[in-house]
GROMACS .gro file of C-alpha atoms in nm:
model
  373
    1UNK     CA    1  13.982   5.129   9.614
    2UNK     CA    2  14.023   5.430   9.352
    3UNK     CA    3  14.270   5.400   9.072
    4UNK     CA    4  14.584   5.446   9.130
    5UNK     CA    5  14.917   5.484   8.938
    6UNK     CA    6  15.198   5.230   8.902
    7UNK     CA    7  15.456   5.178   8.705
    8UNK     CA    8  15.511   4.836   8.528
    9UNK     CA    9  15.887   4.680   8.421
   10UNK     CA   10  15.914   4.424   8.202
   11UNK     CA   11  16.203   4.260   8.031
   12UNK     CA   12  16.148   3.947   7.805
   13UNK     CA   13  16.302   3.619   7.746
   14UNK     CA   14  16.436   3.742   7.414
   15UNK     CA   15  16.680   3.927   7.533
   16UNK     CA   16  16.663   4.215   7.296
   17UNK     CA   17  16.839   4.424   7.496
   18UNK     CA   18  16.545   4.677   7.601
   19UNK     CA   19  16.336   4.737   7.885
   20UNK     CA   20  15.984   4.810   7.857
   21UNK     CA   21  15.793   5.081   8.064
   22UNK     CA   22  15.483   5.164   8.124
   23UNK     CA   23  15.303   5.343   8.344
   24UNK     CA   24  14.861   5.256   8.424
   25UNK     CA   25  14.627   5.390   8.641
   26UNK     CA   26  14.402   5.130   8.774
   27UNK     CA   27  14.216   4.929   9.002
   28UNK     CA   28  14.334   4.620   8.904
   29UNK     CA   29  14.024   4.512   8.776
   30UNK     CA   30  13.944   4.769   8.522
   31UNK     CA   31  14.205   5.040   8.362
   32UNK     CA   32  14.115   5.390   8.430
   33UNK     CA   33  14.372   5.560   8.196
   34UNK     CA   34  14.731   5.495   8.020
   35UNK     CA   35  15.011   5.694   8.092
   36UNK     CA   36  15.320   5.712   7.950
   37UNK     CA   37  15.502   5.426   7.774
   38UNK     CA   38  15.860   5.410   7.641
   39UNK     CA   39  16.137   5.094   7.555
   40UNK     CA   40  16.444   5.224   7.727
   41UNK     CA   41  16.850   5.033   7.659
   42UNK     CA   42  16.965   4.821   7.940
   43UNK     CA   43  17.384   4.917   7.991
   44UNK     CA   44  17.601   4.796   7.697
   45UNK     CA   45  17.775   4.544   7.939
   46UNK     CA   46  17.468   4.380   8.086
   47UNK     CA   47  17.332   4.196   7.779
   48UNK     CA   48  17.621   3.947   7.771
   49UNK     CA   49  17.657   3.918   8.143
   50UNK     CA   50  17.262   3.775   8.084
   51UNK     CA   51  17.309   3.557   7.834
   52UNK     CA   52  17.580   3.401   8.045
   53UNK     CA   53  17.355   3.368   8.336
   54UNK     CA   54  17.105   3.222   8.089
   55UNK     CA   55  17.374   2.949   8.000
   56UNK     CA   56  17.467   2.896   8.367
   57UNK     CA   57  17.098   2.902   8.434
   58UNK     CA   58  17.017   2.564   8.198
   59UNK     CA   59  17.301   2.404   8.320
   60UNK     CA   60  17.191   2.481   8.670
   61UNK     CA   61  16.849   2.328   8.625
   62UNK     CA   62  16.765   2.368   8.973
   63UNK     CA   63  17.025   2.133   9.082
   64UNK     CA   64  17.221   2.221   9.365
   65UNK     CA   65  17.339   2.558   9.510
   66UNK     CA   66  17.237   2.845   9.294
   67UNK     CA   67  17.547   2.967   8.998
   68UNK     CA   68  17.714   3.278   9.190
   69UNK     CA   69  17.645   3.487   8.863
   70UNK     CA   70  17.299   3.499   8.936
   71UNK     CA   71  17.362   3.763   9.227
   72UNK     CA   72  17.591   3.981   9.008
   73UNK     CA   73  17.361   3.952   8.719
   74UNK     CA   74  17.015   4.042   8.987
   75UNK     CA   75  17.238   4.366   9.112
   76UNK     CA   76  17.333   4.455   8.754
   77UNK     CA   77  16.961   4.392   8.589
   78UNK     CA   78  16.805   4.608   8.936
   79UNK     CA   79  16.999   4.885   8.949
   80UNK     CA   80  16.950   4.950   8.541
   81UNK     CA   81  16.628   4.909   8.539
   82UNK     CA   82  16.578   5.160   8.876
   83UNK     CA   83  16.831   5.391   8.665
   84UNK     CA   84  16.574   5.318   8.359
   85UNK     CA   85  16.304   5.444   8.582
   86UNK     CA   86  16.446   5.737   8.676
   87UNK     CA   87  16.539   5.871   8.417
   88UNK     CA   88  16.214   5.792   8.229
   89UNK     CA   89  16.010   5.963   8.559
   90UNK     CA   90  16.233   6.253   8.464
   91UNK     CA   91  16.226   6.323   8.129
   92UNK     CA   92  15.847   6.226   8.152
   93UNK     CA   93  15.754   6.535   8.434
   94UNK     CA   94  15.641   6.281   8.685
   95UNK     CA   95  15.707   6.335   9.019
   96UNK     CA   96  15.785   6.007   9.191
   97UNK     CA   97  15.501   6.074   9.511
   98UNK     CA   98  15.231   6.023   9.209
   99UNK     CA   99  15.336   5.617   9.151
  100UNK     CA  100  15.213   5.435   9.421
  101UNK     CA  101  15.397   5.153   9.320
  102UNK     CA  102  15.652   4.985   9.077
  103UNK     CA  103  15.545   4.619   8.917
  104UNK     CA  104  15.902   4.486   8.893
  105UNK     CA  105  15.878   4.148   8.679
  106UNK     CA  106  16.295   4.098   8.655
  107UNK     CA  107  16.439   3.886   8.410
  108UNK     CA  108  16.297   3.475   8.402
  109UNK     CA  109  16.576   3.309   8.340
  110UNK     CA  110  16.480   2.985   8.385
  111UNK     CA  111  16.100   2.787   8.455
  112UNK     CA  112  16.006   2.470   8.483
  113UNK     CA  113  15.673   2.357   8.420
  114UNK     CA  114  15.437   2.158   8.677
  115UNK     CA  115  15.424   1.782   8.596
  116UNK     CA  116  15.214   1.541   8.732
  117UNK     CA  117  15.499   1.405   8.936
  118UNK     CA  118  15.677   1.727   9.019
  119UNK     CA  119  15.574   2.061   9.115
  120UNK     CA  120  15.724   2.319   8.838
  121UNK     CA  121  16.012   2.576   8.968
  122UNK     CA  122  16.050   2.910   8.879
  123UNK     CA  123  16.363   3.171   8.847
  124UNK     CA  124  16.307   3.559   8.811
  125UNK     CA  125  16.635   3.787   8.841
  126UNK     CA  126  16.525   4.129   9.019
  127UNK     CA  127  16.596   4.267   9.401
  128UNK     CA  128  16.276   4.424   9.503
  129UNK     CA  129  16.439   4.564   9.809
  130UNK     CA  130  16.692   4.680   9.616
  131UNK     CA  131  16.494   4.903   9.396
  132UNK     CA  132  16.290   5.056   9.609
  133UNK     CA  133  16.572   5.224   9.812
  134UNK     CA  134  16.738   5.352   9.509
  135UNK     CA  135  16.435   5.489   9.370
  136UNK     CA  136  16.200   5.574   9.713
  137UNK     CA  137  15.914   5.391   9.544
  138UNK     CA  138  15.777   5.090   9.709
  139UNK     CA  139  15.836   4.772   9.437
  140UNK     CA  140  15.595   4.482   9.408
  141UNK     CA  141  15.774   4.140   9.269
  142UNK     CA  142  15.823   3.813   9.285
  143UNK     CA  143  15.496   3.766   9.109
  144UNK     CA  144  15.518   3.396   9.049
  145UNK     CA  145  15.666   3.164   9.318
  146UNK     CA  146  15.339   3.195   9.538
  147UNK     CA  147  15.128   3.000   9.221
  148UNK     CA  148  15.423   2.784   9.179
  149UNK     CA  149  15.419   2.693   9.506
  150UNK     CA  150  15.030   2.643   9.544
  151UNK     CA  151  15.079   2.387   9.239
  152UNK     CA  152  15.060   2.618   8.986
  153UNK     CA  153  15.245   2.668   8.647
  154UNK     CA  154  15.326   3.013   8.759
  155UNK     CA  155  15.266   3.134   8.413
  156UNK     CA  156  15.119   3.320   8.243
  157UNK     CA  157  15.001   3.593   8.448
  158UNK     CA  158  14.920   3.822   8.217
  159UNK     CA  159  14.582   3.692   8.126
  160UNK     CA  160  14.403   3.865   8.370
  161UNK     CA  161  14.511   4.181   8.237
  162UNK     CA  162  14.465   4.084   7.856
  163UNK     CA  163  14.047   4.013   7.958
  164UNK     CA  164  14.047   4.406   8.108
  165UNK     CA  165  14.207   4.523   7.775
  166UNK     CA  166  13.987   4.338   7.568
  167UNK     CA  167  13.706   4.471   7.779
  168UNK     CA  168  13.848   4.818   7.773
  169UNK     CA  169  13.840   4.805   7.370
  170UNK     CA  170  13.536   4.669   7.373
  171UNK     CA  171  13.619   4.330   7.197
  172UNK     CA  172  13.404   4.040   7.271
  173UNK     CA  173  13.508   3.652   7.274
  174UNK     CA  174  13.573   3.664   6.855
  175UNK     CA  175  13.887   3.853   6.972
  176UNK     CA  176  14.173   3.640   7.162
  177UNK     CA  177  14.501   3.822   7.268
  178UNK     CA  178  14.854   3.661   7.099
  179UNK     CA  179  15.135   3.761   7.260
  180UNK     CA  180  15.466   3.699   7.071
  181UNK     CA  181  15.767   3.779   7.321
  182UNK     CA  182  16.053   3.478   7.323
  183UNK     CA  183  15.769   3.239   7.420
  184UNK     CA  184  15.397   3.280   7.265
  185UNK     CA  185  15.139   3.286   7.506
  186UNK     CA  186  14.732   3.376   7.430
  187UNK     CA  187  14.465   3.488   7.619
  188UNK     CA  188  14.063   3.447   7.564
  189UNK     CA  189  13.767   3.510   7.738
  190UNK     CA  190  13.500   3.327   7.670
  191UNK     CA  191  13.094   3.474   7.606
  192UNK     CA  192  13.061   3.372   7.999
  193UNK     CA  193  13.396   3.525   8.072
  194UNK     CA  194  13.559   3.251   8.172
  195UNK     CA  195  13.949   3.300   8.137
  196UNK     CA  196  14.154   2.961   7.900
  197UNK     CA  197  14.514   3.084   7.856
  198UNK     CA  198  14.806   2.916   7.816
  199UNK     CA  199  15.200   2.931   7.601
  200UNK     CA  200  15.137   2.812   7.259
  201UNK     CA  201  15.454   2.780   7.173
  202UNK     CA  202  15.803   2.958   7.109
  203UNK     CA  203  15.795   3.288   6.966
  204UNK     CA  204  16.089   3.522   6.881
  205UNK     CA  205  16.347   3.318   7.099
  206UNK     CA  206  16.464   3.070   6.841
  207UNK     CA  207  16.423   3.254   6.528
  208UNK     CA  208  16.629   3.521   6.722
  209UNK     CA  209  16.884   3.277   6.801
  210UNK     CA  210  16.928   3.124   6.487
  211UNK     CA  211  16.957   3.448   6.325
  212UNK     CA  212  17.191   3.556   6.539
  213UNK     CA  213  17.447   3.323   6.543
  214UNK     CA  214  17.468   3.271   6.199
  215UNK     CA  215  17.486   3.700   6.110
  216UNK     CA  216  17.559   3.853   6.462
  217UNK     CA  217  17.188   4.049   6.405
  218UNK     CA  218  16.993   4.082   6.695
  219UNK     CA  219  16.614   3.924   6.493
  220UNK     CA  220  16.513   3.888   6.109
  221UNK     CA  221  16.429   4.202   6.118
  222UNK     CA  222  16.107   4.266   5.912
  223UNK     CA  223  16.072   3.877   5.840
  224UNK     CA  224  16.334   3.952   5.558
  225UNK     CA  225  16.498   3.608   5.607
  226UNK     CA  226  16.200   3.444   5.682
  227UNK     CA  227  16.024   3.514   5.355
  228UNK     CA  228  16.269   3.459   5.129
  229UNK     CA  229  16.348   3.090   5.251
  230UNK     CA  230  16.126   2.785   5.177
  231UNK     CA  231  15.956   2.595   5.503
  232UNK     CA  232  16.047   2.212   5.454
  233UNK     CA  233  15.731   2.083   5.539
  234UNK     CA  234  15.827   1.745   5.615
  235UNK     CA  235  16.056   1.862   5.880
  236UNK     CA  236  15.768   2.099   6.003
  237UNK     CA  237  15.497   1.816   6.095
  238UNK     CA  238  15.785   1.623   6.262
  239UNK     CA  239  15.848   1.923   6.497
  240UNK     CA  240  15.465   1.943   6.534
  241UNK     CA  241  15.475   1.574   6.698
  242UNK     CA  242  15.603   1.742   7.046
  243UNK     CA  243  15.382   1.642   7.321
  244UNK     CA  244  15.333   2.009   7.439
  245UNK     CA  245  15.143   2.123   7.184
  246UNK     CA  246  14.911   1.845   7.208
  247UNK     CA  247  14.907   1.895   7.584
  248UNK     CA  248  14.593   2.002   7.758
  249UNK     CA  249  14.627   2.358   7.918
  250UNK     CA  250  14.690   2.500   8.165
  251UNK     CA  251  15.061   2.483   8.051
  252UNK     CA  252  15.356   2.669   7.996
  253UNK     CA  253  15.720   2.711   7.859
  254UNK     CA  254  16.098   2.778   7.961
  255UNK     CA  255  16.305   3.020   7.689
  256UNK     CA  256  16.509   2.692   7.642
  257UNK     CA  257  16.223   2.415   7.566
  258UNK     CA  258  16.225   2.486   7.219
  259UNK     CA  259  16.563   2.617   7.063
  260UNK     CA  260  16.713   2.723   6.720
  261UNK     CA  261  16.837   2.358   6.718
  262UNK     CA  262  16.534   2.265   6.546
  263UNK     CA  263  16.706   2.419   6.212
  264UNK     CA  264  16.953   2.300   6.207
  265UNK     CA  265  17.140   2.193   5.905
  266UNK     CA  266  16.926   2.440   5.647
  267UNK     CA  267  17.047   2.757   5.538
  268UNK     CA  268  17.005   3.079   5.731
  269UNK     CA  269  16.715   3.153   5.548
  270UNK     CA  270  16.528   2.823   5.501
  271UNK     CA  271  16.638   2.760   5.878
  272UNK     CA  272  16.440   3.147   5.941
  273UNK     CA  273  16.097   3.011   5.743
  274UNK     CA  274  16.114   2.681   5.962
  275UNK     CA  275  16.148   2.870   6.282
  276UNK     CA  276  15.892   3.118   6.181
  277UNK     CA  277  15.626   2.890   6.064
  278UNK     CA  278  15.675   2.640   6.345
  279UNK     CA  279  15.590   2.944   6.580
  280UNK     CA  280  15.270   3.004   6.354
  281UNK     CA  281  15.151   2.613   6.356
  282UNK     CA  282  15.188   2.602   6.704
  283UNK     CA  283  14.984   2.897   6.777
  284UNK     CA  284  14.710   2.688   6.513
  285UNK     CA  285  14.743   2.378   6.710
  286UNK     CA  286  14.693   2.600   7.073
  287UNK     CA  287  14.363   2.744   6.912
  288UNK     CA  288  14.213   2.372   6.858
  289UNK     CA  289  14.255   2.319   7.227
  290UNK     CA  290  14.030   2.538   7.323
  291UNK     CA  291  13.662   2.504   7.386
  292UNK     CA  292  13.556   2.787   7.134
  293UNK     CA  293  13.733   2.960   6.820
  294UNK     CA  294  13.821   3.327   6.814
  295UNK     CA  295  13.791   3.469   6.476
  296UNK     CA  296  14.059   3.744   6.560
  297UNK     CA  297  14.402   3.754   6.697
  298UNK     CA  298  14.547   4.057   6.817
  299UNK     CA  299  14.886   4.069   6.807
  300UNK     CA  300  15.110   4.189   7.087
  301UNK     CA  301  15.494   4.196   7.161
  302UNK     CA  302  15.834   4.218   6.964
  303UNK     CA  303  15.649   3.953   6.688
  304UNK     CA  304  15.389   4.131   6.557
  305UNK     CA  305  15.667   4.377   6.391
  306UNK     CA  306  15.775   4.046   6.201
  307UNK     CA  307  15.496   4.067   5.878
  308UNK     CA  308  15.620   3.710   5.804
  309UNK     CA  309  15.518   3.591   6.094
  310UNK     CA  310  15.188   3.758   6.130
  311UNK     CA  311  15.128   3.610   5.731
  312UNK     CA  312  15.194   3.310   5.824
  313UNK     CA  313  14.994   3.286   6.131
  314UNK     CA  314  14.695   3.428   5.953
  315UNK     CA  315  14.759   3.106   5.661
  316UNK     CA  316  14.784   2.878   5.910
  317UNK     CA  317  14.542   2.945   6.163
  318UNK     CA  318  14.273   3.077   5.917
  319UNK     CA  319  14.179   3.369   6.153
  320UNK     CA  320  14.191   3.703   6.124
  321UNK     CA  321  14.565   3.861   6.227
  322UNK     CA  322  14.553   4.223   6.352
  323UNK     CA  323  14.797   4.467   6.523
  324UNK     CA  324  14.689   4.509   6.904
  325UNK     CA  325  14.722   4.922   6.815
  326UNK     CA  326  14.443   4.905   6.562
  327UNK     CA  327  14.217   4.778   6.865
  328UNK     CA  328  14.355   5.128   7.064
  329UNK     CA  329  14.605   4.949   7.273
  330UNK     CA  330  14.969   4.960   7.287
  331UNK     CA  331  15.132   4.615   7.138
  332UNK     CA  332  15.513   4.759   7.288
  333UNK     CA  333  15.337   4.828   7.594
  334UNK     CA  334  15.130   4.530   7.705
  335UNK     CA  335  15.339   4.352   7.905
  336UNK     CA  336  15.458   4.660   8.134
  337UNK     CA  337  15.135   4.740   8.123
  338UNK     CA  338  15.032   4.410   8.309
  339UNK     CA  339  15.279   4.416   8.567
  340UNK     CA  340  15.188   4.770   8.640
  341UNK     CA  341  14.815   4.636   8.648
  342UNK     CA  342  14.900   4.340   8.851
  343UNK     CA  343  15.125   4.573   9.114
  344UNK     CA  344  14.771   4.742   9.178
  345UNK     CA  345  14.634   4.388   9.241
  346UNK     CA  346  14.891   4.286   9.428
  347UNK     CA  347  14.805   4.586   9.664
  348UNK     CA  348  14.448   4.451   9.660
  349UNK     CA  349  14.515   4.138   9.795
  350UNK     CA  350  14.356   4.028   9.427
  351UNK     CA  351  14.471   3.671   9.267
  352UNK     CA  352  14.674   3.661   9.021
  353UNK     CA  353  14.652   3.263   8.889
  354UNK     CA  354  14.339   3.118   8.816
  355UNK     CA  355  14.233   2.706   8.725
  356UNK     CA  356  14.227   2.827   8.362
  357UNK     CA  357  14.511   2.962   8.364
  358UNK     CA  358  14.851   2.898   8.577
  359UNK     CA  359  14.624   2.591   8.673
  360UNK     CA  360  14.657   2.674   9.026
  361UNK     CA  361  14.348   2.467   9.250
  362UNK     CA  362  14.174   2.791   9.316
  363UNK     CA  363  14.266   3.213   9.266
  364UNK     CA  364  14.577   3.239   9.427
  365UNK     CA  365  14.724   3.550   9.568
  366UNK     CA  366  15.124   3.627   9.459
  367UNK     CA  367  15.324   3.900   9.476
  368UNK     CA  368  15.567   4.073   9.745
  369UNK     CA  369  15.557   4.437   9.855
  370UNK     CA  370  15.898   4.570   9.968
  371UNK     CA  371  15.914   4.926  10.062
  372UNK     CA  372  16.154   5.206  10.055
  373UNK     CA  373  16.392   5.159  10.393
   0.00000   0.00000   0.00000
């Protein structure tokens, strides 16, 4: 199959309001080219109708018949991200008969891990269908309940697209891929390119949270409030105790398994250090699981603009801590950029999970194709 363009959407368990855009021309095995890339605003009144849906969602917890906000809430988040879309295809030149497809993620807005005794359960807000009749594009989504359902964690997905960037910049196995969004997840490949992925930890969610609540800002914004409070240590190896982190891989995280809670009781910005650093040691304590050690981290997502963070993940994991851009890539971009990639795979009939990764028992297929009616 020749490359072809898609379109990726991606929206983030941080709920920062913006959705990211990207478009790729691929294979879905190697990237021919980037196209353009932007963050675009979701409507004023949508953010709080999600963060309600997030609270219905946890008390939900896959209990019963689903909360009747989620289908106002997958209408609203659809038809602004197909407005989105539009108007970025617009202001961008791009006639829509060039993008043979959209990767349509939709907003997770709740996931629950595999256990030995349970399979895991997944949630994504986003009507496939939906968009492509608004926007006469044919939409790929609901990427994850396929893995889930072969026994799979159903996350994270992305790593097959973090090895073809690493390829496509030329970085070897002393580079590993950190991806800060509202959960941290990395990606390596090691020197027989064998894929180990897996969610380190929280990322932006709590620290966002926290900071939040106590100022009404969306983030510590530059790691201001973060650097000028003092980590209680004590507090921090207690945290470090939780059985995930020690956890083999594959594994992975809800928004809600780690929360601001963990603060509380400090001041807003002693509470902002804690939060911060506990997302750094748990990023050290995912490196020891793995089989080899990456020298370099490339940083990708909403948390590499937090230089507190990045400091304190280069202290704590004694590696080297680098901005995905200065490797050639797009940090803002990556995750559209994946479900764009993974839209072409999709089309493919390429897997998506992997053992190493969602922990599925072999590559599994995902993905549905809806087209315009």
């Amino acid at each position: 199959m020749d490359a072809i363009w898609t379109l990726g959407l991606m929206t983030g368990t941080v709920l920062d309001g913006e959705i990211d855009i990207a478009l790729l021309r691929s294979d879905g095995e190697r990237i021919a080219e980037f196209g353009p890339a932007r963050l675009a605003s979701y409507p004023r009144d949508l953010r709080p109708l999600l963060r309600e849906t997030f609270e219905s969602a946890a008390r939900w917890n896959f209990e019963g018949e689903e909360p009747a906000i989620f289908a106002e809430a997958e209408r609203a988040l659809t038809l602004g991200q197909a407005e989105a879309v539009a108007r970025f295809l617009a202001e961008e030149g791009i006639d829509r008969a060039q993008v043979t497809a959209i990767g349509f993620h939709g907003q997770t807005i709740l996931h629950r891990r595999r256990e030995p005794a349970r399979l895991g359960a997944t949630r994504q807000l986003g009507d496939g269908a939906l968009m492509a009749r608004e926007l006469g594009i044919p939409v790929v989504y609901d990427f994850r309940s396929a893995d889930v359902a072969a026994g799979g964690q159903g996350a994270p997905l992305a790593p097959v697209y973090h090895a073809a960037l690493l390829r496509h910049a030329g970085a070897g196995p002393e580079t590993a891929i950190l991806n800060l969004g509202g959960v941290g997840n990395i990606t390596w490949a090691d020197d027989r390119g064998g894929l180990h992925a897996f969610d380190t930890g929280p990322a932006n969610a709590p620290l966002n949270d926290w900071v939040r609540a106590r100022t009404g800002e969306e983030m510590d914004r530059d790691g201001r409030l973060g650097a000028l409070g003092r980590v209680d240590e004590t507090r921090l190896a207690r945290l470090l105790d939780h059985p995930y982190l020690a956890a083999p891989y594959p594994k992975s995280l809800d928004r809600n398994d780690f929360t601001s809670r963990m603060a509380d009781g400090l001041s807003l910005e002693d509470g902002a250090a804690l939060l911060t650093a506990f997302t750094a040691a748990s990023v050290a304590r995912g490196l020891a699981l793995l089989p080899g050690r990456p020298r370099r981290l490339a940083l990708s997502g909403g948390g590499r603009r937090n230089p507190t963070l990045a400091r304190m993940i280069a202290e704590r994991c004694a590696v080297e801590v680098v901005d995905a851009d200065s490797l050639g890539l797009r940090g803002d971009a990556v995750e559209a950029e994946c479900f764009a990639f993974l839209a072409a795979r999709v089309l493919r009939g390429l897997p998506l999970g992997f053992p190493g990764t969602t922990g599925v028992p072999e590559p599994t297929r995902g993905g549905r194709v809806a087209r315009p009616s």
